[in-house]
PDB file of C-alpha atoms and ligand atoms in Angstrom:
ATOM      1  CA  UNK A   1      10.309  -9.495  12.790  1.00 83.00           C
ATOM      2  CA  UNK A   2       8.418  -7.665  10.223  1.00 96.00           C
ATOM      3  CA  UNK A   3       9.649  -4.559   9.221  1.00 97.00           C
ATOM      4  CA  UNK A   4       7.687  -1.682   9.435  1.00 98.00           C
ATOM      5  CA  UNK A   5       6.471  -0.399   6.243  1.00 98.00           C
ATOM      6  CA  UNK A   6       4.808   3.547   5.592  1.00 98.00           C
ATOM      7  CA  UNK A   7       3.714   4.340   2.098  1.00 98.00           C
ATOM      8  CA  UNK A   8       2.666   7.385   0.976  1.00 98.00           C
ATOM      9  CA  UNK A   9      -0.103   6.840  -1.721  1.00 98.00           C
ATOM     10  CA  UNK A  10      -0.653  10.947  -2.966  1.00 98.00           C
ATOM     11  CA  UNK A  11      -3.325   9.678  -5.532  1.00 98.00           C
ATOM     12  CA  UNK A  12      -4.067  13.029  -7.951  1.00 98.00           C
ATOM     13  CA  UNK A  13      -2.510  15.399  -6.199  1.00 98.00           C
ATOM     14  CA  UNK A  14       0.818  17.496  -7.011  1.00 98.00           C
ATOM     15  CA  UNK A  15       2.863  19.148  -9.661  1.00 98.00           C
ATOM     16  CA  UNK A  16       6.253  17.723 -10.724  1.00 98.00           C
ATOM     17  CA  UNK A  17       7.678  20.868  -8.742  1.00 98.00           C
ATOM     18  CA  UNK A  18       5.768  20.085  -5.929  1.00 98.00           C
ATOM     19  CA  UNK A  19       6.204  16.552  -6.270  1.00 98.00           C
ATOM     20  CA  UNK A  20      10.095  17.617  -5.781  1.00 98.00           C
ATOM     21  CA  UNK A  21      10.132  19.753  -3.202  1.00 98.00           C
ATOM     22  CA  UNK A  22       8.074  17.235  -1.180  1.00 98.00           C
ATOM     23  CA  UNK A  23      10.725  14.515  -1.796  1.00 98.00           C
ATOM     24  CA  UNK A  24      13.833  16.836  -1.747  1.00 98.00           C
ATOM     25  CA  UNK A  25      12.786  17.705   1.804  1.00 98.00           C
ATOM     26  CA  UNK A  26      11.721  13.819   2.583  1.00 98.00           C
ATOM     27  CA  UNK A  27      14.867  12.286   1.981  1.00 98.00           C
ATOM     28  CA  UNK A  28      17.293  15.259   3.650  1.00 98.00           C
ATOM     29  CA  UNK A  29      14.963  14.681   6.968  1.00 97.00           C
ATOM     30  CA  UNK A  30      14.655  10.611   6.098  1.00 97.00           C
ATOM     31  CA  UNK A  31      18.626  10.309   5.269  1.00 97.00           C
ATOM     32  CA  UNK A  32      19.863   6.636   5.245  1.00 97.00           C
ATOM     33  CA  UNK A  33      17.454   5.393   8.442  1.00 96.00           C
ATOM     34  CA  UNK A  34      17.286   1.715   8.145  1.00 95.00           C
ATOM     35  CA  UNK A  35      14.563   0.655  10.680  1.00 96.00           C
ATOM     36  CA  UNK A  36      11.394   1.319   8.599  1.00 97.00           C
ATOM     37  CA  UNK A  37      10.255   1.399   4.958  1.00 98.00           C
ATOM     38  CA  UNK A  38       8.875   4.412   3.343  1.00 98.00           C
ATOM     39  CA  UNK A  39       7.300   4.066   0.211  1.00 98.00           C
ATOM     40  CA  UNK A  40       6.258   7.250  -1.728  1.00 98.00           C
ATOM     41  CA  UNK A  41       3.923   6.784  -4.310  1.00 99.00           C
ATOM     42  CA  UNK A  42       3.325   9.743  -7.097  1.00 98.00           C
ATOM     43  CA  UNK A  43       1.477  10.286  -9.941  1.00 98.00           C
ATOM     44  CA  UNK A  44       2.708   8.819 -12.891  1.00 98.00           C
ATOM     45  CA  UNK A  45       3.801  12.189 -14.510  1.00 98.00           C
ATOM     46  CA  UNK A  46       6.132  12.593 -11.199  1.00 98.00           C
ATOM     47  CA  UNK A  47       7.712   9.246 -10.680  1.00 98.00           C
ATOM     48  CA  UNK A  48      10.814  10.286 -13.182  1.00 98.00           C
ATOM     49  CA  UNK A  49      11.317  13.193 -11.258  1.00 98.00           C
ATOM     50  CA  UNK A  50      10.877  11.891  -8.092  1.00 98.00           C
ATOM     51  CA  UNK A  51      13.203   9.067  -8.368  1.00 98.00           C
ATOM     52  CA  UNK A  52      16.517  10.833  -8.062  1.00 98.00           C
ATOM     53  CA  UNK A  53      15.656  12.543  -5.536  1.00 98.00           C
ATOM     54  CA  UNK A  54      14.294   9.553  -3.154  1.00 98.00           C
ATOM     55  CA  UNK A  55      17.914   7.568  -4.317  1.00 97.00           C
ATOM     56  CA  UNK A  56      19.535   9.890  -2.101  1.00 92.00           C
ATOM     57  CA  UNK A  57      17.989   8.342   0.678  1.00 98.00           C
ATOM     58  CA  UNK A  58      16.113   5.138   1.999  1.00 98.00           C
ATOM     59  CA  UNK A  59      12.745   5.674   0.760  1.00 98.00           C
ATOM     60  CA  UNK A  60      11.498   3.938  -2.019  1.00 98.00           C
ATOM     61  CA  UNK A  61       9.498   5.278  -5.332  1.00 98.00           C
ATOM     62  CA  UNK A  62       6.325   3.501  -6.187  1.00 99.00           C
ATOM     63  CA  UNK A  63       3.937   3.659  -8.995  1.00 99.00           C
ATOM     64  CA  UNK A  64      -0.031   3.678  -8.074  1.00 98.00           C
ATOM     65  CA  UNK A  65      -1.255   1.183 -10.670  1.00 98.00           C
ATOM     66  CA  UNK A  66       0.238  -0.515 -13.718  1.00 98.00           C
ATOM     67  CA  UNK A  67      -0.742  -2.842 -16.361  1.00 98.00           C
ATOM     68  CA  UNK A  68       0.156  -6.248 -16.692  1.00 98.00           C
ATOM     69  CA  UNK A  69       1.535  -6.651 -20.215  1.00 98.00           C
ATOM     70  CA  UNK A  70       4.739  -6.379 -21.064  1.00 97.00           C
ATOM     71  CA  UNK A  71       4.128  -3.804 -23.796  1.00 97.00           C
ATOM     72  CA  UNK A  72       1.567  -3.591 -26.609  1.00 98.00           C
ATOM     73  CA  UNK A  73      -1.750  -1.482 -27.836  1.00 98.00           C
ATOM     74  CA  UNK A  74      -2.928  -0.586 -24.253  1.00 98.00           C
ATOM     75  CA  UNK A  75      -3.129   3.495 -24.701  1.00 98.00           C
ATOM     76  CA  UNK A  76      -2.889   5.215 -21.873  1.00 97.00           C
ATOM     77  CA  UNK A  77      -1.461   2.243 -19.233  1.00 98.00           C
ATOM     78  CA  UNK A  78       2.181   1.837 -18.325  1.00 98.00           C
ATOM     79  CA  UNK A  79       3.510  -1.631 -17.904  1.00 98.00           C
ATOM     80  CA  UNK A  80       5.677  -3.406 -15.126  1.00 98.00           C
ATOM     81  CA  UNK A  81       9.335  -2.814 -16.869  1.00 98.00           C
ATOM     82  CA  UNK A  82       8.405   0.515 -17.574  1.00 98.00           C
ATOM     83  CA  UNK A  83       8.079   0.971 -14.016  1.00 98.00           C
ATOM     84  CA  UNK A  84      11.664  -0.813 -13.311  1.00 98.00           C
ATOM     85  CA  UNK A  85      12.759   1.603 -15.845  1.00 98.00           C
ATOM     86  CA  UNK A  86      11.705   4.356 -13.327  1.00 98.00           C
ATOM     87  CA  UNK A  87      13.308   2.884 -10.553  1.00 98.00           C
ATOM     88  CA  UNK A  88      10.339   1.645  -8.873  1.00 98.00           C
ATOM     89  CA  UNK A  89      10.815  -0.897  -5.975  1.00 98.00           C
ATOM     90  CA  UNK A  90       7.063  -0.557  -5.073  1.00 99.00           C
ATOM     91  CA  UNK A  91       3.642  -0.496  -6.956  1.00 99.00           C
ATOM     92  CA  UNK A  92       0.043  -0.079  -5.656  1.00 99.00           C
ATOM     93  CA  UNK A  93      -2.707  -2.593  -7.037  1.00 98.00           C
ATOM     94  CA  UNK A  94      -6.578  -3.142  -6.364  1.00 98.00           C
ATOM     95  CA  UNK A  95      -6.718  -0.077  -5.002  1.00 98.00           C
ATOM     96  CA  UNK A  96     -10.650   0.851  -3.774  1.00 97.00           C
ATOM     97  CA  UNK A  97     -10.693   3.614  -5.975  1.00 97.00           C
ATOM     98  CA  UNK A  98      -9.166   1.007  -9.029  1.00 98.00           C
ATOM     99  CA  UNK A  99     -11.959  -1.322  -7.996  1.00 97.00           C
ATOM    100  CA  UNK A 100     -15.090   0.890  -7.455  1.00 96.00           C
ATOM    101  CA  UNK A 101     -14.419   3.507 -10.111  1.00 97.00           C
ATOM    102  CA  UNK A 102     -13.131   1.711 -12.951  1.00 97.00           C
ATOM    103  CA  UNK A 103     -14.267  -1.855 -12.926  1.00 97.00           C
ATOM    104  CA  UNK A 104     -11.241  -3.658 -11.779  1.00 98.00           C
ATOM    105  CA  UNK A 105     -11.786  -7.281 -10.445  1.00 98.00           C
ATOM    106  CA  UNK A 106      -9.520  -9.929  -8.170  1.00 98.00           C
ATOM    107  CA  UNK A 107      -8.464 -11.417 -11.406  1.00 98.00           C
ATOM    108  CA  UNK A 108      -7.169  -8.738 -13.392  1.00 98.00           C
ATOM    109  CA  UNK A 109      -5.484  -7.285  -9.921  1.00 98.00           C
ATOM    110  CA  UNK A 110      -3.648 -10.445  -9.893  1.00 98.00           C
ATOM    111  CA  UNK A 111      -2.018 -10.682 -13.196  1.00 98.00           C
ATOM    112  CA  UNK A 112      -0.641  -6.941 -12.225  1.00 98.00           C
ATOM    113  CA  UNK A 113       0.940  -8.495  -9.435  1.00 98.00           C
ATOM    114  CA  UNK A 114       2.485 -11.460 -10.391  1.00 98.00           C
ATOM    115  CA  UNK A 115       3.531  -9.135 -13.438  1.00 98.00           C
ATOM    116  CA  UNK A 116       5.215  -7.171 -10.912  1.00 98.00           C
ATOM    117  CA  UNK A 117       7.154  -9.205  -9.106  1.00 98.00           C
ATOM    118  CA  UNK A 118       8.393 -10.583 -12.856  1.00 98.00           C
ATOM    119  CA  UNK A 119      10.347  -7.351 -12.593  1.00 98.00           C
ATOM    120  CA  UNK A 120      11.345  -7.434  -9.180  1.00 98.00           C
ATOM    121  CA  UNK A 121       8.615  -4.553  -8.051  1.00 98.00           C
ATOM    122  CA  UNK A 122       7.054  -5.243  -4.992  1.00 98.00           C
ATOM    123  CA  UNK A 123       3.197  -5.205  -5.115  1.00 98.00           C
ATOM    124  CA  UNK A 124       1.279  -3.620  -2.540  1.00 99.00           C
ATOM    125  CA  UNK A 125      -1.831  -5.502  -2.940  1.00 98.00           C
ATOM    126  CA  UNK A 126      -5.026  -3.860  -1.278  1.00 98.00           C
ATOM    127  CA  UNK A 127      -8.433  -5.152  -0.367  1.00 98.00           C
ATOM    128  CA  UNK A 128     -11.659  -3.701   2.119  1.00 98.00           C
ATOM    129  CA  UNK A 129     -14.555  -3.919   2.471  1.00 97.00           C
ATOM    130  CA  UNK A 130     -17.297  -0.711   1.788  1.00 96.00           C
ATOM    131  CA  UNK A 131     -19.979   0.409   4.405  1.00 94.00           C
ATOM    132  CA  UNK A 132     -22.641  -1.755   2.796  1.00 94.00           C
ATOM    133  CA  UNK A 133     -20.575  -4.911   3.264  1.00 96.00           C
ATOM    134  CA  UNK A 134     -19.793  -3.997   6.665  1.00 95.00           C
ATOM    135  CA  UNK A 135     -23.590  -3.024   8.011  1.00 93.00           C
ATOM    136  CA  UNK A 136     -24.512  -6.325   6.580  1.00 96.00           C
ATOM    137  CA  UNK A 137     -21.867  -8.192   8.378  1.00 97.00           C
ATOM    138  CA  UNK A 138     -20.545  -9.584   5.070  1.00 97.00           C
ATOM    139  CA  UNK A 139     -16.727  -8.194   5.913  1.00 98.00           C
ATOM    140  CA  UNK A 140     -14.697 -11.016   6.593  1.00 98.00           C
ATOM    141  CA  UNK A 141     -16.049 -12.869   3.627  1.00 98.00           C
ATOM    142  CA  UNK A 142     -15.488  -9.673   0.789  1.00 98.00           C
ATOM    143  CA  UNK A 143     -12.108  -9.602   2.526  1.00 98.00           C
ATOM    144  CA  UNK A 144     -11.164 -12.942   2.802  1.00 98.00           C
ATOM    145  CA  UNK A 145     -12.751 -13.322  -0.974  1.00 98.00           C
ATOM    146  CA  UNK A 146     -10.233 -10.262  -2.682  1.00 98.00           C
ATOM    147  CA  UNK A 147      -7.503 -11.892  -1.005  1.00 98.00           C
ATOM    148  CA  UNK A 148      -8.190 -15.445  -2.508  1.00 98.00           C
ATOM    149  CA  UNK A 149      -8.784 -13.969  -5.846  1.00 98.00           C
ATOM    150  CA  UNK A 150      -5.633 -10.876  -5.696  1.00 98.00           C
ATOM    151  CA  UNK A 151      -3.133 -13.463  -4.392  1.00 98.00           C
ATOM    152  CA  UNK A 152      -4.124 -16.252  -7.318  1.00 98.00           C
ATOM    153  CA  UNK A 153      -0.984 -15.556  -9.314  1.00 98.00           C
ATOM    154  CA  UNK A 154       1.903 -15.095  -6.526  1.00 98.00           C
ATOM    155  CA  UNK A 155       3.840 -17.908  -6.030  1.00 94.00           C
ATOM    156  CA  UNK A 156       4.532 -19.152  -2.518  1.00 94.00           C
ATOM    157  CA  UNK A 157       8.606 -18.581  -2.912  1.00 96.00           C
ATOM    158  CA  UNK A 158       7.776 -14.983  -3.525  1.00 97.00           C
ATOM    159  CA  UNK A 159       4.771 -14.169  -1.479  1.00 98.00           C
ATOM    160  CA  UNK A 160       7.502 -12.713   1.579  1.00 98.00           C
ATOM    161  CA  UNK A 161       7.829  -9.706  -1.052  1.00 98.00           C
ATOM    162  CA  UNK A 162       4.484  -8.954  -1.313  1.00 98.00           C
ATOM    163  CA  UNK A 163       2.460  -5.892   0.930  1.00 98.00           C
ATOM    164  CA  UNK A 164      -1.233  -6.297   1.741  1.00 98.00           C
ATOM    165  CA  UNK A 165      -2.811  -3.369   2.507  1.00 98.00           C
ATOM    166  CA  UNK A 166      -6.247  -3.609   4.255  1.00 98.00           C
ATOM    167  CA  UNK A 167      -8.257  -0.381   3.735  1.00 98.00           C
ATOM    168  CA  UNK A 168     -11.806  -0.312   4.583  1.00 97.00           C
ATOM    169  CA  UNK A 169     -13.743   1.623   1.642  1.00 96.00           C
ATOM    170  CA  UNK A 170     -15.672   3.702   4.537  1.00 94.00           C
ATOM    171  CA  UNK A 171     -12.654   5.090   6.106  1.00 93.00           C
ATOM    172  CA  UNK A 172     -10.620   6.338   3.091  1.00 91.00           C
ATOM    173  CA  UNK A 173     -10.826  10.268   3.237  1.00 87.00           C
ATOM    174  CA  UNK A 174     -13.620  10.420   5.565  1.00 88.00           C
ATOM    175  CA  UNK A 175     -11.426  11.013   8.678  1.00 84.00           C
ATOM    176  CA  UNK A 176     -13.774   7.747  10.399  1.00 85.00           C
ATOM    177  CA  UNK A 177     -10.506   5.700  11.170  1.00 83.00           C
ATOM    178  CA  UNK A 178     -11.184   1.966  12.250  1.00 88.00           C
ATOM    179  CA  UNK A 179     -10.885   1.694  15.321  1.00 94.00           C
ATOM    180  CA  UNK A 180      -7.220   0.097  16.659  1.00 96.00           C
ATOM    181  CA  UNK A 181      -9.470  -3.031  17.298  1.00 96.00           C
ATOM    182  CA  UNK A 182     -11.290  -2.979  14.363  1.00 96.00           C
ATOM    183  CA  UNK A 183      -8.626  -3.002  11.974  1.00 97.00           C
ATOM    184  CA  UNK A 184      -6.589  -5.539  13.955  1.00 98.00           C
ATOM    185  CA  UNK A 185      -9.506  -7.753  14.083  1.00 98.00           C
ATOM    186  CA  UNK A 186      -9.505  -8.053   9.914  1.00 98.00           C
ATOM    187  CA  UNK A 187      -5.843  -7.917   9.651  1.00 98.00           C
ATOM    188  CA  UNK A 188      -5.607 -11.256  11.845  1.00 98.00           C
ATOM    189  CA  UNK A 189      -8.111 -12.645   9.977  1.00 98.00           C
ATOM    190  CA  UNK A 190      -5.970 -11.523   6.697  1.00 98.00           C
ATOM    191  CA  UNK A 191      -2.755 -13.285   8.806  1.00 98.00           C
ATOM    192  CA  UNK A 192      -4.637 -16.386   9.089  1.00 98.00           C
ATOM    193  CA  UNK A 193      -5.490 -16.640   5.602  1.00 98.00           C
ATOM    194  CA  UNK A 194      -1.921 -15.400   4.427  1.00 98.00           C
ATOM    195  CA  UNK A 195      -0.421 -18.557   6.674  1.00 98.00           C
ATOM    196  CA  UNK A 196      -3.258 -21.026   5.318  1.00 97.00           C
ATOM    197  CA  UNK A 197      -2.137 -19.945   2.065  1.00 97.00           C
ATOM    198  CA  UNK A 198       1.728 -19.149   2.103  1.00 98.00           C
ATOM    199  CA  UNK A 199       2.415 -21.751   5.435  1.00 97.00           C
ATOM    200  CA  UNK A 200       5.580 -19.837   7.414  1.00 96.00           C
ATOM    201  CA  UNK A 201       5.664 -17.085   4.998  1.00 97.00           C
ATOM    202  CA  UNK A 202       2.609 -15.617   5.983  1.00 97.00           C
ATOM    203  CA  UNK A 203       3.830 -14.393   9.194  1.00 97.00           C
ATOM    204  CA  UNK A 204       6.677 -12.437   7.230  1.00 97.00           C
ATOM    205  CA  UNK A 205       4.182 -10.822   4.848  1.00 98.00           C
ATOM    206  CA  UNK A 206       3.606  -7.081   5.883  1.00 98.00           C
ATOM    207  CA  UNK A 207      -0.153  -5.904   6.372  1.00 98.00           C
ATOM    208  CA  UNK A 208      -0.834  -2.319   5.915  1.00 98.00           C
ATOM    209  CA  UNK A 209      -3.884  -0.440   7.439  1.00 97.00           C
ATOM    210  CA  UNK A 210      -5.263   2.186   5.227  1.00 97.00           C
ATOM    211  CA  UNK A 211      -7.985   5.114   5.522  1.00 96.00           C
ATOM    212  CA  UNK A 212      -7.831   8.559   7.562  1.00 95.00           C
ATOM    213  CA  UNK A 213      -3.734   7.632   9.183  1.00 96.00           C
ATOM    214  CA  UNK A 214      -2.757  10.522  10.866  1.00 97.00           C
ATOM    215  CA  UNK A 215       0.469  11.706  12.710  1.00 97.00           C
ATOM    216  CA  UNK A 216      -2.133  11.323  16.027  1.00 96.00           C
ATOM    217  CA  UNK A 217      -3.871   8.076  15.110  1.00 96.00           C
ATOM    218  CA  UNK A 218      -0.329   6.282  13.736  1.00 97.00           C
ATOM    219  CA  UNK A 219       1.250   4.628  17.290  1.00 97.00           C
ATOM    220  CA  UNK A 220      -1.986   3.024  18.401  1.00 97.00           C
ATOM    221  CA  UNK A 221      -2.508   1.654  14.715  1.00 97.00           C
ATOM    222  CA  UNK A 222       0.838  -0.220  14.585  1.00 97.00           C
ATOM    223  CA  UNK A 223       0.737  -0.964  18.337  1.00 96.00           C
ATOM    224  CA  UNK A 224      -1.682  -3.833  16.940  1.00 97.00           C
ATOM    225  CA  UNK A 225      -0.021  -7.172  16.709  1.00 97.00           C
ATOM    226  CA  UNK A 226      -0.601  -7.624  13.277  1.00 98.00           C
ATOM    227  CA  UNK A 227      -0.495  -3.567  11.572  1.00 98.00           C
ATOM    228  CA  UNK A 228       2.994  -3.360  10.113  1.00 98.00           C
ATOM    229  CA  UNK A 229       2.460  -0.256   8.577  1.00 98.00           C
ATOM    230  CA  UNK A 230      -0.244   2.250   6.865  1.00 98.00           C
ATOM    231  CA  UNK A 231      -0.768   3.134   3.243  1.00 98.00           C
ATOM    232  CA  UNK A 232      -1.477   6.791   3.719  1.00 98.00           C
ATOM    233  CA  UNK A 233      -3.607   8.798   1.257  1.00 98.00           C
ATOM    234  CA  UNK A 234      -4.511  12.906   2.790  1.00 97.00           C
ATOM    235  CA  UNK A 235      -1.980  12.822   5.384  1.00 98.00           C
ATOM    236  CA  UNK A 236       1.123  11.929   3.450  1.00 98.00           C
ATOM    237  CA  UNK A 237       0.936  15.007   0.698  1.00 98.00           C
ATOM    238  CA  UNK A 238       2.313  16.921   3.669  1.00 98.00           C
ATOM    239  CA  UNK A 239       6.250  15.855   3.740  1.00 97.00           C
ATOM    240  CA  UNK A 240       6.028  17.312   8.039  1.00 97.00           C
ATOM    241  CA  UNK A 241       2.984  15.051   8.143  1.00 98.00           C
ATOM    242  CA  UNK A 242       3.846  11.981   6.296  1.00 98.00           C
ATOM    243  CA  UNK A 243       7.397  12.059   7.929  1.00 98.00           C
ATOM    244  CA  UNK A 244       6.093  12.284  11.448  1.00 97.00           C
ATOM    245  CA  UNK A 245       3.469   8.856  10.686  1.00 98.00           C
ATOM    246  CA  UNK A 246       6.687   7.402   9.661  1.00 98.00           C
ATOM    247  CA  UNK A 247       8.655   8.157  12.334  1.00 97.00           C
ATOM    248  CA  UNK A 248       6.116   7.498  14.765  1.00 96.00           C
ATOM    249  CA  UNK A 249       5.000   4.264  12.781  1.00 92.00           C
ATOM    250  CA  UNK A 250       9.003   3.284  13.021  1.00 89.00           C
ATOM    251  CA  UNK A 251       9.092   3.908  16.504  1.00 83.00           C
ATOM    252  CA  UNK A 252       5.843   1.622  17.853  1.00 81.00           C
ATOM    253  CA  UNK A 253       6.363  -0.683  15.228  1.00 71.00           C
ATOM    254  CA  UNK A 254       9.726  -1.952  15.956  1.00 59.00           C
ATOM    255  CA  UNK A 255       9.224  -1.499  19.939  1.00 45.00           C
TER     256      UNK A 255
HETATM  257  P1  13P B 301      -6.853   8.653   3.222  1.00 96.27           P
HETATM  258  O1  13P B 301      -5.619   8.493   4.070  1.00 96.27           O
HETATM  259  O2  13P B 301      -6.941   9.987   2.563  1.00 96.27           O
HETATM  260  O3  13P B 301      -8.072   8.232   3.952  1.00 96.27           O
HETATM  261  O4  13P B 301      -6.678   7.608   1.982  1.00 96.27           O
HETATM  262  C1  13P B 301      -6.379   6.287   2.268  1.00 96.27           C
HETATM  263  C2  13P B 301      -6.015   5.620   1.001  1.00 96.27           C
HETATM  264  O5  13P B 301      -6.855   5.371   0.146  1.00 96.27           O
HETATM  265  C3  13P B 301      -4.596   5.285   0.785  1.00 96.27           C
HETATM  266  O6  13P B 301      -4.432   4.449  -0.310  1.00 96.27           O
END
């Protein structure tokens, strides 16, 4: 039984006050519930302030990219045990926006997260296709081709830590969800390539579905057999919003 993960990925957004007040109310309403994983990923400039705050509950803090040296002349990157030092459980990598905007490839994306899980931090590895790829029916192959490259480093005894997260480029922040079927059709096809690579531990790896989650579109996303959970960009800077797709993930994802 996979446990259902929600992760709230806020990008640029927020102030370290605001990044507070979103997490003090969070983990009162969250408390000590056991049943799901939420994942709450600020800005760098919050994660120290955040972290406190989400130990008085169940939620976990994430970072939203890091480097994957240990320390050195890298200006302006932050490195995996600088991450642990924040109390991060969680870290995004090969995130579309990572990719597309500044040049990131498979390889690189996997020596973050084999760095991560070095320091115990649990990558959340993401891969999708963009509209162009899709039209020209070249999906499953981009997909399947991230996911050969991104996984490279992990080693099988460690690949039940990791989080996929599928996230089709043309449905992040253009409200055009995949449809239920849609997105279950590519994370199967992610599930059979997880088990050709990982053998049993595929099925224990969690698959996240990414672009336009809403508190209305959550329960018939993670009704799919193989949606654990949703990375959740617009709809999780709202702590009403965000809570409700995790408490509505919780509840069809563990029924
Ligand atoms: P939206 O939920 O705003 O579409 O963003 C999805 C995303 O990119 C999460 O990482």
């Amino acid at each position: 039984m996979r446990k259902p993960i929600l992760a709230a990925n806020w990008k640029m957004h927020k102030t370290v006050a605001e990044a507070v007040r979103f997490a003090e109310e969070f983990a009162k309403a969250l408390g000590d519930e056991q049943s799901v994983d939420a994942v709450i990923a600020p800005p760098f400039h919050a994660l120290a302030a955040v972290g406190p705050v989400l130990a008085g509950c169940s939620a976990e803090l994430s970072a939203q990219n890091v480097h994957p040296e240990e320390k050195g002349a890298f200006t302006g990157e932050i490195s995996p045990g600088m991450l642990a030092d924040l109390g991060c459980g969680y870290t995004i990598v090969g995130h579309s926006e990572r990719r597309a905007l500044f040049g990131e490839d498979d390889a690189f994306i996997a020596r973050k997260a084999a760095a991560l899980l070095a320091h115990q931090i649990r990558p959340i590895v993401c891969v999708g296709e963009s509209l162009e790829d899709r039209e020209a029916n070249r999906t499953l192959d981009v997909v399947g081709g991230q996911l050969q490259g991104s996984l490279a480093e992990i080693p099988s005894d460690r690949a039940a830590e990791i989080v996929v997260a599928y996230e089709p480029v043309w449905a992040i922040g253009t409200g055009r969800t995949a449809t239920p079927e849609i997105a279950q059709e590519v994370h199967g096809f992610i599930r059979e390539r997880l088990s050709a690579r990982f053998g049993p531990t595929g099925a224990e790896i969690r698959i996240q579905y990414g672009g336009s989650v809403k508190p209305d579109n959550i329960r018939e996303l993670m009704a799919q057999a193989d949606i654990d959970g949703a990375l959740v960009g617009g709809a999780s800077l709202d702590a009403t919003s965000f809570l409700q797709i995790v408490t509505f993930g919780r509840s069809e994802g563990s029924a």
